[in-house]
Short mmCIF file of N, CA and C in Angstrom, two decimals:
data_model
loop_
_atom_site.label_atom_id
_atom_site.label_comp_id
_atom_site.label_asym_id
_atom_site.label_seq_id
_atom_site.Cartn_x
_atom_site.Cartn_y
_atom_site.Cartn_z
N MET C 1009 -14.57 -21.19 -24.35
CA MET C 1009 -13.26 -21.66 -23.98
C MET C 1009 -13.06 -21.43 -22.48
N LYS C 1010 -12.39 -22.32 -21.84
CA LYS C 1010 -12.19 -22.28 -20.39
C LYS C 1010 -11.07 -21.30 -20.01
N LEU C 1011 -11.31 -20.57 -18.92
CA LEU C 1011 -10.29 -19.67 -18.36
C LEU C 1011 -9.22 -20.52 -17.70
N ARG C 1012 -7.94 -20.29 -18.11
CA ARG C 1012 -6.85 -21.09 -17.58
C ARG C 1012 -5.77 -20.28 -16.87
N ALA C 1013 -5.71 -18.98 -17.15
CA ALA C 1013 -4.65 -18.17 -16.55
C ALA C 1013 -5.11 -16.75 -16.28
N ILE C 1014 -4.56 -16.16 -15.24
CA ILE C 1014 -4.79 -14.76 -14.89
C ILE C 1014 -3.45 -14.06 -15.00
N LEU C 1015 -3.41 -12.99 -15.80
CA LEU C 1015 -2.19 -12.22 -16.02
C LEU C 1015 -2.36 -10.86 -15.34
N PHE C 1016 -1.62 -10.66 -14.28
CA PHE C 1016 -1.72 -9.45 -13.48
C PHE C 1016 -0.70 -8.41 -13.92
N ASP C 1017 -1.16 -7.18 -14.06
CA ASP C 1017 -0.25 -6.06 -14.12
C ASP C 1017 0.33 -5.92 -12.70
N HIS C 1018 1.37 -5.15 -12.55
CA HIS C 1018 2.00 -4.98 -11.24
C HIS C 1018 1.60 -3.66 -10.60
N ASP C 1019 2.11 -2.56 -11.14
CA ASP C 1019 1.90 -1.23 -10.54
C ASP C 1019 0.45 -0.79 -10.71
N GLY C 1020 -0.18 -0.48 -9.59
CA GLY C 1020 -1.56 -0.01 -9.62
C GLY C 1020 -2.59 -1.13 -9.63
N THR C 1021 -2.13 -2.36 -9.78
CA THR C 1021 -3.04 -3.51 -9.80
C THR C 1021 -2.76 -4.42 -8.61
N LEU C 1022 -1.54 -4.93 -8.54
CA LEU C 1022 -1.14 -5.73 -7.38
C LEU C 1022 -0.68 -4.84 -6.24
N VAL C 1023 0.06 -3.80 -6.61
CA VAL C 1023 0.62 -2.91 -5.59
C VAL C 1023 0.20 -1.47 -5.85
N ASP C 1024 0.09 -0.72 -4.77
CA ASP C 1024 -0.27 0.70 -4.85
C ASP C 1024 1.01 1.51 -4.95
N SER C 1025 1.68 1.35 -6.08
CA SER C 1025 2.99 1.97 -6.26
C SER C 1025 2.96 3.33 -6.93
N GLU C 1026 1.87 3.64 -7.60
CA GLU C 1026 1.85 4.89 -8.37
C GLU C 1026 2.12 6.13 -7.50
N PRO C 1027 1.55 6.24 -6.29
CA PRO C 1027 1.91 7.40 -5.46
C PRO C 1027 3.41 7.45 -5.13
N ILE C 1028 4.02 6.29 -4.98
CA ILE C 1028 5.45 6.25 -4.69
C ILE C 1028 6.24 6.63 -5.94
N HIS C 1029 5.84 6.11 -7.09
CA HIS C 1029 6.51 6.49 -8.34
C HIS C 1029 6.38 8.00 -8.58
N TYR C 1030 5.22 8.54 -8.30
CA TYR C 1030 5.01 9.99 -8.45
C TYR C 1030 6.02 10.74 -7.56
N ARG C 1031 6.11 10.32 -6.31
CA ARG C 1031 7.04 10.98 -5.38
C ARG C 1031 8.50 10.83 -5.83
N LEU C 1032 8.86 9.62 -6.29
CA LEU C 1032 10.24 9.39 -6.73
C LEU C 1032 10.57 10.15 -8.01
N TRP C 1033 9.60 10.24 -8.95
CA TRP C 1033 9.85 11.05 -10.15
C TRP C 1033 10.10 12.50 -9.76
N ASN C 1034 9.29 13.03 -8.85
CA ASN C 1034 9.50 14.42 -8.44
C ASN C 1034 10.81 14.60 -7.70
N GLN C 1035 11.26 13.59 -6.97
CA GLN C 1035 12.57 13.64 -6.32
C GLN C 1035 13.67 13.79 -7.38
N VAL C 1036 13.57 13.04 -8.46
CA VAL C 1036 14.54 13.12 -9.54
C VAL C 1036 14.41 14.46 -10.27
N LEU C 1037 13.19 14.87 -10.58
CA LEU C 1037 12.96 16.10 -11.34
C LEU C 1037 13.38 17.35 -10.56
N ASP C 1038 13.30 17.26 -9.24
CA ASP C 1038 13.70 18.40 -8.40
C ASP C 1038 15.15 18.79 -8.65
N ARG C 1039 15.98 17.84 -9.01
CA ARG C 1039 17.39 18.11 -9.31
C ARG C 1039 17.53 19.04 -10.53
N TYR C 1040 16.49 19.08 -11.35
CA TYR C 1040 16.48 19.92 -12.56
C TYR C 1040 15.60 21.16 -12.39
N GLY C 1041 15.12 21.36 -11.16
CA GLY C 1041 14.33 22.54 -10.85
C GLY C 1041 12.90 22.50 -11.38
N VAL C 1042 12.37 21.30 -11.62
CA VAL C 1042 11.00 21.16 -12.12
C VAL C 1042 10.28 20.07 -11.35
N THR C 1043 8.95 20.08 -11.47
CA THR C 1043 8.12 19.02 -10.90
C THR C 1043 7.02 18.70 -11.89
N ILE C 1044 6.34 17.61 -11.64
CA ILE C 1044 5.19 17.22 -12.45
C ILE C 1044 3.98 17.16 -11.52
N SER C 1045 2.85 17.61 -12.01
CA SER C 1045 1.65 17.57 -11.18
C SER C 1045 1.12 16.14 -11.08
N GLU C 1046 0.37 15.89 -10.04
CA GLU C 1046 -0.20 14.57 -9.85
C GLU C 1046 -1.18 14.23 -10.97
N ASP C 1047 -1.94 15.22 -11.43
CA ASP C 1047 -2.88 14.98 -12.53
C ASP C 1047 -2.16 14.56 -13.80
N VAL C 1048 -1.09 15.25 -14.14
CA VAL C 1048 -0.32 14.90 -15.34
C VAL C 1048 0.32 13.52 -15.15
N PHE C 1049 0.88 13.28 -13.99
CA PHE C 1049 1.49 11.97 -13.74
C PHE C 1049 0.46 10.86 -13.94
N ASN C 1050 -0.72 11.01 -13.33
CA ASN C 1050 -1.74 9.97 -13.41
C ASN C 1050 -2.28 9.77 -14.82
N SER C 1051 -2.38 10.85 -15.59
CA SER C 1051 -2.95 10.71 -16.93
C SER C 1051 -1.92 10.34 -17.99
N VAL C 1052 -0.66 10.66 -17.78
CA VAL C 1052 0.36 10.45 -18.81
C VAL C 1052 1.39 9.38 -18.42
N CYS C 1053 1.82 9.38 -17.18
CA CYS C 1053 2.96 8.55 -16.78
C CYS C 1053 2.56 7.20 -16.18
N ALA C 1054 1.46 7.15 -15.46
CA ALA C 1054 1.08 5.93 -14.76
C ALA C 1054 0.94 4.77 -15.75
N GLY C 1055 1.59 3.68 -15.41
CA GLY C 1055 1.50 2.48 -16.24
C GLY C 1055 2.46 2.44 -17.41
N MET C 1056 3.27 3.46 -17.56
CA MET C 1056 4.22 3.52 -18.67
C MET C 1056 5.62 3.15 -18.19
N PRO C 1057 6.44 2.58 -19.08
CA PRO C 1057 7.82 2.26 -18.71
C PRO C 1057 8.62 3.51 -18.37
N THR C 1058 9.63 3.34 -17.55
CA THR C 1058 10.46 4.46 -17.11
C THR C 1058 11.07 5.23 -18.27
N MET C 1059 11.58 4.53 -19.26
CA MET C 1059 12.21 5.20 -20.40
C MET C 1059 11.19 6.05 -21.16
N THR C 1060 10.01 5.54 -21.35
CA THR C 1060 8.96 6.30 -22.03
C THR C 1060 8.64 7.55 -21.24
N ASN C 1061 8.53 7.41 -19.92
CA ASN C 1061 8.26 8.57 -19.07
C ASN C 1061 9.41 9.58 -19.13
N ALA C 1062 10.63 9.07 -19.12
CA ALA C 1062 11.80 9.97 -19.18
C ALA C 1062 11.75 10.80 -20.47
N GLN C 1063 11.48 10.15 -21.59
CA GLN C 1063 11.41 10.85 -22.87
C GLN C 1063 10.29 11.89 -22.86
N ASP C 1064 9.14 11.52 -22.33
CA ASP C 1064 8.01 12.45 -22.29
C ASP C 1064 8.29 13.62 -21.36
N LEU C 1065 8.83 13.34 -20.19
CA LEU C 1065 9.07 14.40 -19.21
C LEU C 1065 10.12 15.40 -19.70
N ILE C 1066 11.11 14.93 -20.42
CA ILE C 1066 12.12 15.83 -20.98
C ILE C 1066 11.47 16.84 -21.93
N LYS C 1067 10.60 16.34 -22.79
CA LYS C 1067 9.89 17.22 -23.73
C LYS C 1067 8.89 18.12 -23.01
N ARG C 1068 8.09 17.50 -22.16
CA ARG C 1068 7.01 18.21 -21.47
C ARG C 1068 7.54 19.33 -20.56
N LEU C 1069 8.65 19.06 -19.88
CA LEU C 1069 9.18 20.01 -18.89
C LEU C 1069 10.40 20.77 -19.39
N ASN C 1070 10.78 20.52 -20.64
CA ASN C 1070 11.92 21.21 -21.26
C ASN C 1070 13.19 21.07 -20.41
N ILE C 1071 13.51 19.82 -20.08
CA ILE C 1071 14.69 19.52 -19.26
C ILE C 1071 15.86 19.23 -20.19
N CYS C 1072 17.00 19.75 -19.85
CA CYS C 1072 18.21 19.51 -20.64
C CYS C 1072 18.98 18.34 -20.04
N VAL C 1073 18.55 17.12 -20.42
CA VAL C 1073 19.20 15.89 -19.95
C VAL C 1073 18.89 14.80 -20.96
N ASN C 1074 19.77 13.83 -21.05
CA ASN C 1074 19.57 12.67 -21.91
C ASN C 1074 18.51 11.76 -21.29
N ALA C 1075 17.62 11.20 -22.10
CA ALA C 1075 16.54 10.34 -21.59
C ALA C 1075 17.10 9.12 -20.88
N GLN C 1076 18.15 8.53 -21.40
CA GLN C 1076 18.75 7.37 -20.76
C GLN C 1076 19.26 7.72 -19.36
N ASP C 1077 19.89 8.88 -19.24
CA ASP C 1077 20.40 9.32 -17.93
C ASP C 1077 19.26 9.57 -16.95
N LEU C 1078 18.19 10.21 -17.42
CA LEU C 1078 17.05 10.49 -16.55
C LEU C 1078 16.39 9.19 -16.09
N ALA C 1079 16.24 8.25 -17.02
CA ALA C 1079 15.66 6.95 -16.67
C ALA C 1079 16.55 6.22 -15.66
N GLU C 1080 17.86 6.30 -15.84
CA GLU C 1080 18.77 5.65 -14.90
C GLU C 1080 18.70 6.30 -13.51
N GLU C 1081 18.53 7.61 -13.47
CA GLU C 1081 18.35 8.28 -12.17
C GLU C 1081 17.09 7.78 -11.48
N LYS C 1082 16.01 7.63 -12.24
CA LYS C 1082 14.75 7.15 -11.66
C LYS C 1082 14.92 5.70 -11.19
N HIS C 1083 15.57 4.87 -12.00
CA HIS C 1083 15.82 3.48 -11.58
C HIS C 1083 16.64 3.44 -10.29
N ALA C 1084 17.62 4.32 -10.18
CA ALA C 1084 18.49 4.34 -9.00
C ALA C 1084 17.70 4.70 -7.74
N VAL C 1085 16.85 5.72 -7.80
CA VAL C 1085 16.09 6.09 -6.60
C VAL C 1085 15.04 5.03 -6.28
N THR C 1086 14.53 4.37 -7.30
CA THR C 1086 13.56 3.29 -7.06
C THR C 1086 14.25 2.11 -6.38
N LYS C 1087 15.42 1.73 -6.87
CA LYS C 1087 16.17 0.63 -6.24
C LYS C 1087 16.51 0.97 -4.80
N GLU C 1088 16.89 2.21 -4.56
CA GLU C 1088 17.20 2.66 -3.21
C GLU C 1088 15.97 2.53 -2.31
N PHE C 1089 14.81 2.92 -2.81
CA PHE C 1089 13.57 2.80 -2.05
C PHE C 1089 13.28 1.33 -1.73
N LEU C 1090 13.47 0.45 -2.73
CA LEU C 1090 13.10 -0.96 -2.58
C LEU C 1090 14.05 -1.75 -1.70
N VAL C 1091 15.20 -1.18 -1.35
CA VAL C 1091 16.12 -1.85 -0.43
C VAL C 1091 15.46 -2.02 0.94
N ASP C 1092 14.76 -1.00 1.40
CA ASP C 1092 14.17 -1.02 2.74
C ASP C 1092 12.65 -1.11 2.76
N HIS C 1093 12.02 -1.01 1.58
CA HIS C 1093 10.56 -0.97 1.53
C HIS C 1093 10.04 -1.89 0.42
N ALA C 1094 8.78 -2.22 0.53
CA ALA C 1094 8.06 -2.84 -0.58
C ALA C 1094 6.87 -1.95 -0.86
N TYR C 1095 6.42 -1.97 -2.08
CA TYR C 1095 5.20 -1.23 -2.37
C TYR C 1095 4.06 -1.86 -1.59
N PRO C 1096 3.15 -1.06 -1.07
CA PRO C 1096 2.01 -1.65 -0.35
C PRO C 1096 1.08 -2.36 -1.33
N LEU C 1097 0.51 -3.47 -0.89
CA LEU C 1097 -0.42 -4.21 -1.72
C LEU C 1097 -1.75 -3.46 -1.84
N MET C 1098 -2.40 -3.64 -2.96
CA MET C 1098 -3.75 -3.12 -3.13
C MET C 1098 -4.67 -3.94 -2.22
N PRO C 1099 -5.77 -3.35 -1.79
CA PRO C 1099 -6.68 -4.09 -0.91
C PRO C 1099 -7.18 -5.39 -1.55
N GLY C 1100 -7.17 -6.46 -0.78
CA GLY C 1100 -7.71 -7.74 -1.23
C GLY C 1100 -6.80 -8.58 -2.11
N VAL C 1101 -5.62 -8.08 -2.44
CA VAL C 1101 -4.73 -8.80 -3.36
C VAL C 1101 -4.31 -10.16 -2.82
N THR C 1102 -3.88 -10.22 -1.59
CA THR C 1102 -3.40 -11.50 -1.04
C THR C 1102 -4.49 -12.55 -1.09
N ASP C 1103 -5.69 -12.21 -0.66
CA ASP C 1103 -6.80 -13.17 -0.69
C ASP C 1103 -7.14 -13.59 -2.11
N ALA C 1104 -7.15 -12.64 -3.02
CA ALA C 1104 -7.48 -12.94 -4.42
C ALA C 1104 -6.45 -13.89 -5.02
N ILE C 1105 -5.18 -13.63 -4.79
CA ILE C 1105 -4.13 -14.49 -5.33
C ILE C 1105 -4.24 -15.90 -4.77
N ARG C 1106 -4.42 -15.99 -3.48
CA ARG C 1106 -4.54 -17.32 -2.86
C ARG C 1106 -5.75 -18.09 -3.40
N GLU C 1107 -6.87 -17.41 -3.55
CA GLU C 1107 -8.09 -18.06 -4.04
C GLU C 1107 -7.95 -18.50 -5.50
N LEU C 1108 -7.43 -17.63 -6.35
CA LEU C 1108 -7.26 -17.98 -7.77
C LEU C 1108 -6.26 -19.13 -7.93
N PHE C 1109 -5.20 -19.10 -7.15
CA PHE C 1109 -4.20 -20.16 -7.17
C PHE C 1109 -4.83 -21.48 -6.70
N ALA C 1110 -5.62 -21.42 -5.63
CA ALA C 1110 -6.27 -22.61 -5.10
C ALA C 1110 -7.26 -23.21 -6.10
N GLN C 1111 -7.82 -22.38 -6.97
CA GLN C 1111 -8.74 -22.86 -8.00
C GLN C 1111 -8.02 -23.51 -9.17
N GLY C 1112 -6.69 -23.52 -9.13
CA GLY C 1112 -5.93 -24.17 -10.17
C GLY C 1112 -5.60 -23.31 -11.38
N LEU C 1113 -5.85 -22.02 -11.27
CA LEU C 1113 -5.50 -21.13 -12.36
C LEU C 1113 -4.02 -20.82 -12.34
N THR C 1114 -3.43 -20.68 -13.50
CA THR C 1114 -2.03 -20.27 -13.60
C THR C 1114 -1.99 -18.76 -13.46
N LEU C 1115 -1.11 -18.27 -12.61
CA LEU C 1115 -0.97 -16.83 -12.38
C LEU C 1115 0.40 -16.37 -12.87
N ALA C 1116 0.41 -15.21 -13.51
CA ALA C 1116 1.66 -14.61 -13.96
C ALA C 1116 1.55 -13.10 -13.82
N ILE C 1117 2.70 -12.45 -13.79
CA ILE C 1117 2.74 -10.99 -13.75
C ILE C 1117 3.28 -10.52 -15.10
N VAL C 1118 2.54 -9.60 -15.72
CA VAL C 1118 2.93 -9.02 -17.01
C VAL C 1118 2.92 -7.51 -16.82
N THR C 1119 4.11 -6.91 -16.84
CA THR C 1119 4.24 -5.53 -16.40
C THR C 1119 5.19 -4.71 -17.26
N GLY C 1120 4.99 -3.42 -17.22
CA GLY C 1120 5.93 -2.49 -17.83
C GLY C 1120 7.04 -2.11 -16.87
N ALA C 1121 6.96 -2.59 -15.65
CA ALA C 1121 8.02 -2.34 -14.66
C ALA C 1121 9.21 -3.24 -14.96
N ASN C 1122 10.31 -3.03 -14.23
CA ASN C 1122 11.47 -3.90 -14.44
C ASN C 1122 11.44 -5.05 -13.43
N HIS C 1123 12.28 -6.06 -13.69
CA HIS C 1123 12.30 -7.25 -12.82
C HIS C 1123 12.65 -6.91 -11.38
N HIS C 1124 13.55 -5.95 -11.19
CA HIS C 1124 13.96 -5.60 -9.83
C HIS C 1124 12.75 -5.15 -9.00
N SER C 1125 11.93 -4.31 -9.59
CA SER C 1125 10.75 -3.77 -8.90
C SER C 1125 9.76 -4.87 -8.55
N VAL C 1126 9.46 -5.72 -9.51
CA VAL C 1126 8.49 -6.80 -9.28
C VAL C 1126 9.07 -7.84 -8.33
N GLY C 1127 10.35 -8.10 -8.46
CA GLY C 1127 11.00 -9.07 -7.59
C GLY C 1127 10.87 -8.69 -6.12
N ALA C 1128 10.97 -7.40 -5.84
CA ALA C 1128 10.82 -6.94 -4.46
C ALA C 1128 9.43 -7.26 -3.92
N THR C 1129 8.41 -7.09 -4.76
CA THR C 1129 7.04 -7.41 -4.35
C THR C 1129 6.88 -8.90 -4.11
N VAL C 1130 7.32 -9.70 -5.07
CA VAL C 1130 7.16 -11.15 -4.98
C VAL C 1130 7.87 -11.69 -3.73
N ARG C 1131 9.08 -11.22 -3.47
CA ARG C 1131 9.84 -11.66 -2.28
C ARG C 1131 9.21 -11.16 -0.99
N SER C 1132 8.88 -9.88 -0.94
CA SER C 1132 8.37 -9.27 0.30
C SER C 1132 7.07 -9.89 0.78
N TYR C 1133 6.23 -10.31 -0.17
CA TYR C 1133 4.93 -10.85 0.20
C TYR C 1133 4.84 -12.36 0.00
N SER C 1134 6.00 -13.01 -0.23
CA SER C 1134 6.08 -14.47 -0.38
C SER C 1134 5.12 -15.00 -1.45
N PHE C 1135 5.12 -14.34 -2.60
CA PHE C 1135 4.27 -14.77 -3.71
C PHE C 1135 4.99 -15.71 -4.66
N ASP C 1136 6.22 -16.11 -4.34
CA ASP C 1136 7.04 -16.92 -5.24
C ASP C 1136 6.29 -18.15 -5.77
N ARG C 1137 5.63 -18.85 -4.90
CA ARG C 1137 4.98 -20.10 -5.31
C ARG C 1137 3.68 -19.89 -6.07
N HIS C 1138 3.12 -18.69 -5.98
CA HIS C 1138 1.84 -18.42 -6.64
C HIS C 1138 1.97 -18.04 -8.11
N PHE C 1139 3.07 -17.37 -8.46
CA PHE C 1139 3.22 -16.88 -9.82
C PHE C 1139 4.15 -17.76 -10.63
N GLU C 1140 3.67 -18.19 -11.78
CA GLU C 1140 4.43 -19.05 -12.69
C GLU C 1140 5.68 -18.34 -13.20
N PHE C 1141 5.51 -17.06 -13.57
CA PHE C 1141 6.63 -16.27 -14.09
C PHE C 1141 6.25 -14.80 -14.08
N VAL C 1142 7.26 -13.98 -14.35
CA VAL C 1142 7.09 -12.53 -14.50
C VAL C 1142 7.62 -12.16 -15.88
N ILE C 1143 6.83 -11.41 -16.63
CA ILE C 1143 7.29 -10.78 -17.86
C ILE C 1143 7.36 -9.30 -17.55
N SER C 1144 8.53 -8.72 -17.73
CA SER C 1144 8.70 -7.29 -17.42
C SER C 1144 9.19 -6.55 -18.66
N ALA C 1145 9.34 -5.25 -18.52
CA ALA C 1145 9.88 -4.43 -19.60
C ALA C 1145 11.27 -4.90 -19.99
N ASP C 1146 11.98 -5.55 -19.08
CA ASP C 1146 13.32 -6.06 -19.37
C ASP C 1146 13.30 -7.20 -20.39
N ASP C 1147 12.14 -7.83 -20.58
CA ASP C 1147 12.04 -9.03 -21.41
C ASP C 1147 11.61 -8.76 -22.85
N VAL C 1148 11.22 -7.54 -23.16
CA VAL C 1148 10.69 -7.25 -24.50
C VAL C 1148 11.36 -6.00 -25.06
N GLN C 1149 11.32 -5.89 -26.39
CA GLN C 1149 11.87 -4.69 -27.02
C GLN C 1149 10.94 -3.51 -26.85
N LYS C 1150 9.64 -3.75 -26.99
CA LYS C 1150 8.66 -2.68 -26.83
C LYS C 1150 7.72 -3.06 -25.69
N SER C 1151 7.68 -2.21 -24.69
CA SER C 1151 6.82 -2.47 -23.54
C SER C 1151 5.45 -1.84 -23.76
N LYS C 1152 4.62 -1.95 -22.77
CA LYS C 1152 3.27 -1.39 -22.85
C LYS C 1152 3.32 0.07 -23.29
N PRO C 1153 2.46 0.52 -24.14
CA PRO C 1153 1.20 -0.08 -24.59
C PRO C 1153 1.34 -1.06 -25.75
N ALA C 1154 2.54 -1.34 -26.23
CA ALA C 1154 2.72 -2.38 -27.24
C ALA C 1154 2.32 -3.72 -26.64
N PRO C 1155 1.85 -4.66 -27.43
CA PRO C 1155 1.39 -5.95 -26.90
C PRO C 1155 2.48 -6.97 -26.64
N ASP C 1156 3.74 -6.63 -26.87
CA ASP C 1156 4.84 -7.60 -26.82
C ASP C 1156 4.89 -8.41 -25.53
N CYS C 1157 4.68 -7.76 -24.39
CA CYS C 1157 4.76 -8.47 -23.11
C CYS C 1157 3.65 -9.52 -22.99
N TYR C 1158 2.47 -9.19 -23.47
CA TYR C 1158 1.37 -10.16 -23.41
C TYR C 1158 1.57 -11.28 -24.42
N LEU C 1159 2.07 -10.95 -25.59
CA LEU C 1159 2.35 -11.99 -26.58
C LEU C 1159 3.39 -12.98 -26.06
N LEU C 1160 4.41 -12.46 -25.38
CA LEU C 1160 5.43 -13.33 -24.79
C LEU C 1160 4.82 -14.20 -23.69
N ALA C 1161 3.95 -13.64 -22.88
CA ALA C 1161 3.29 -14.41 -21.82
C ALA C 1161 2.45 -15.54 -22.42
N LEU C 1162 1.71 -15.25 -23.47
CA LEU C 1162 0.90 -16.29 -24.11
C LEU C 1162 1.79 -17.40 -24.66
N GLU C 1163 2.91 -17.00 -25.26
CA GLU C 1163 3.85 -17.98 -25.79
C GLU C 1163 4.40 -18.87 -24.67
N LYS C 1164 4.81 -18.26 -23.56
CA LYS C 1164 5.36 -19.03 -22.43
C LYS C 1164 4.31 -19.97 -21.84
N LEU C 1165 3.06 -19.51 -21.81
CA LEU C 1165 1.98 -20.33 -21.26
C LEU C 1165 1.51 -21.41 -22.23
N GLY C 1166 1.73 -21.16 -23.52
CA GLY C 1166 1.20 -22.07 -24.53
C GLY C 1166 -0.31 -21.99 -24.61
N LEU C 1167 -0.85 -20.78 -24.34
CA LEU C 1167 -2.30 -20.58 -24.33
C LEU C 1167 -2.71 -19.55 -25.37
N LYS C 1168 -3.99 -19.54 -25.67
CA LYS C 1168 -4.58 -18.52 -26.53
C LYS C 1168 -5.06 -17.37 -25.64
N ALA C 1169 -5.17 -16.20 -26.24
CA ALA C 1169 -5.62 -15.02 -25.48
C ALA C 1169 -6.98 -15.26 -24.83
N GLU C 1170 -7.84 -16.01 -25.51
CA GLU C 1170 -9.19 -16.27 -25.00
C GLU C 1170 -9.19 -17.12 -23.73
N GLU C 1171 -8.07 -17.76 -23.44
CA GLU C 1171 -7.97 -18.61 -22.25
C GLU C 1171 -7.40 -17.85 -21.05
N CYS C 1172 -7.10 -16.57 -21.25
CA CYS C 1172 -6.47 -15.77 -20.21
C CYS C 1172 -7.29 -14.52 -19.91
N LEU C 1173 -7.17 -14.08 -18.68
CA LEU C 1173 -7.77 -12.81 -18.26
C LEU C 1173 -6.64 -11.90 -17.81
N ALA C 1174 -6.57 -10.71 -18.40
CA ALA C 1174 -5.58 -9.72 -17.99
C ALA C 1174 -6.24 -8.76 -17.03
N ILE C 1175 -5.56 -8.47 -15.94
CA ILE C 1175 -6.05 -7.51 -14.96
C ILE C 1175 -5.14 -6.30 -15.01
N GLU C 1176 -5.68 -5.19 -15.48
CA GLU C 1176 -4.94 -3.96 -15.72
C GLU C 1176 -5.66 -2.79 -15.06
N ASP C 1177 -4.92 -1.69 -14.87
CA ASP C 1177 -5.52 -0.50 -14.26
C ASP C 1177 -5.38 0.75 -15.11
N THR C 1178 -4.72 0.65 -16.26
CA THR C 1178 -4.54 1.84 -17.09
C THR C 1178 -4.95 1.56 -18.53
N GLU C 1179 -5.22 2.62 -19.25
CA GLU C 1179 -5.54 2.51 -20.66
C GLU C 1179 -4.37 1.91 -21.43
N HIS C 1180 -3.13 2.29 -21.06
CA HIS C 1180 -1.94 1.74 -21.71
C HIS C 1180 -1.89 0.22 -21.54
N GLY C 1181 -2.17 -0.24 -20.34
CA GLY C 1181 -2.16 -1.68 -20.08
C GLY C 1181 -3.27 -2.41 -20.80
N LEU C 1182 -4.45 -1.80 -20.83
CA LEU C 1182 -5.58 -2.43 -21.54
C LEU C 1182 -5.29 -2.55 -23.03
N LYS C 1183 -4.64 -1.54 -23.59
CA LYS C 1183 -4.28 -1.58 -25.00
C LYS C 1183 -3.30 -2.73 -25.24
N ALA C 1184 -2.31 -2.87 -24.38
CA ALA C 1184 -1.33 -3.94 -24.52
C ALA C 1184 -1.98 -5.32 -24.41
N ALA C 1185 -2.95 -5.44 -23.51
CA ALA C 1185 -3.59 -6.72 -23.25
C ALA C 1185 -4.61 -7.11 -24.32
N SER C 1186 -4.96 -6.20 -25.19
CA SER C 1186 -5.98 -6.47 -26.21
C SER C 1186 -5.37 -7.16 -27.42
N VAL C 1187 -4.78 -8.33 -27.18
CA VAL C 1187 -4.14 -9.10 -28.25
C VAL C 1187 -5.06 -10.22 -28.69
N ARG C 1188 -4.95 -10.59 -29.92
CA ARG C 1188 -5.73 -11.72 -30.47
C ARG C 1188 -4.82 -12.59 -31.27
#
């Protein structure tokens, strides 16, 4: 079967955002007198939706706060960061996107991030014309590692999984992308 679409994850794949997310999570956690190590962040939090991370961090760090409130705090500091900054692109991303687009492949972003975060990347780097659409955690009931975001992308594309290539950087993302 012919390859017709490339489905990109956002954080850690298109953009090098994980170090920034790590810093922003610790900024939020500092308010509660705790921090998370980089090793734990990379092995547990990277590639996961904010709400999932909030729930895990509350248990892991024994924080007395509601998960919804903690997630909203993280969203707020992220939005504040994105007002004046964009996540830096991973090396070679611009050239890869332009080349794949020029070859006639359909490109989309399928992410556990929210639309606001991805929108900042798409706008900042003028990727609007390259990507057909964005599927984010805002669009599905269960985000990565559940396959919902990829199933929705396949439905929007009208393609079979075998006609698409998912580009992911985490085990959670690979699990989500392993749909048939």
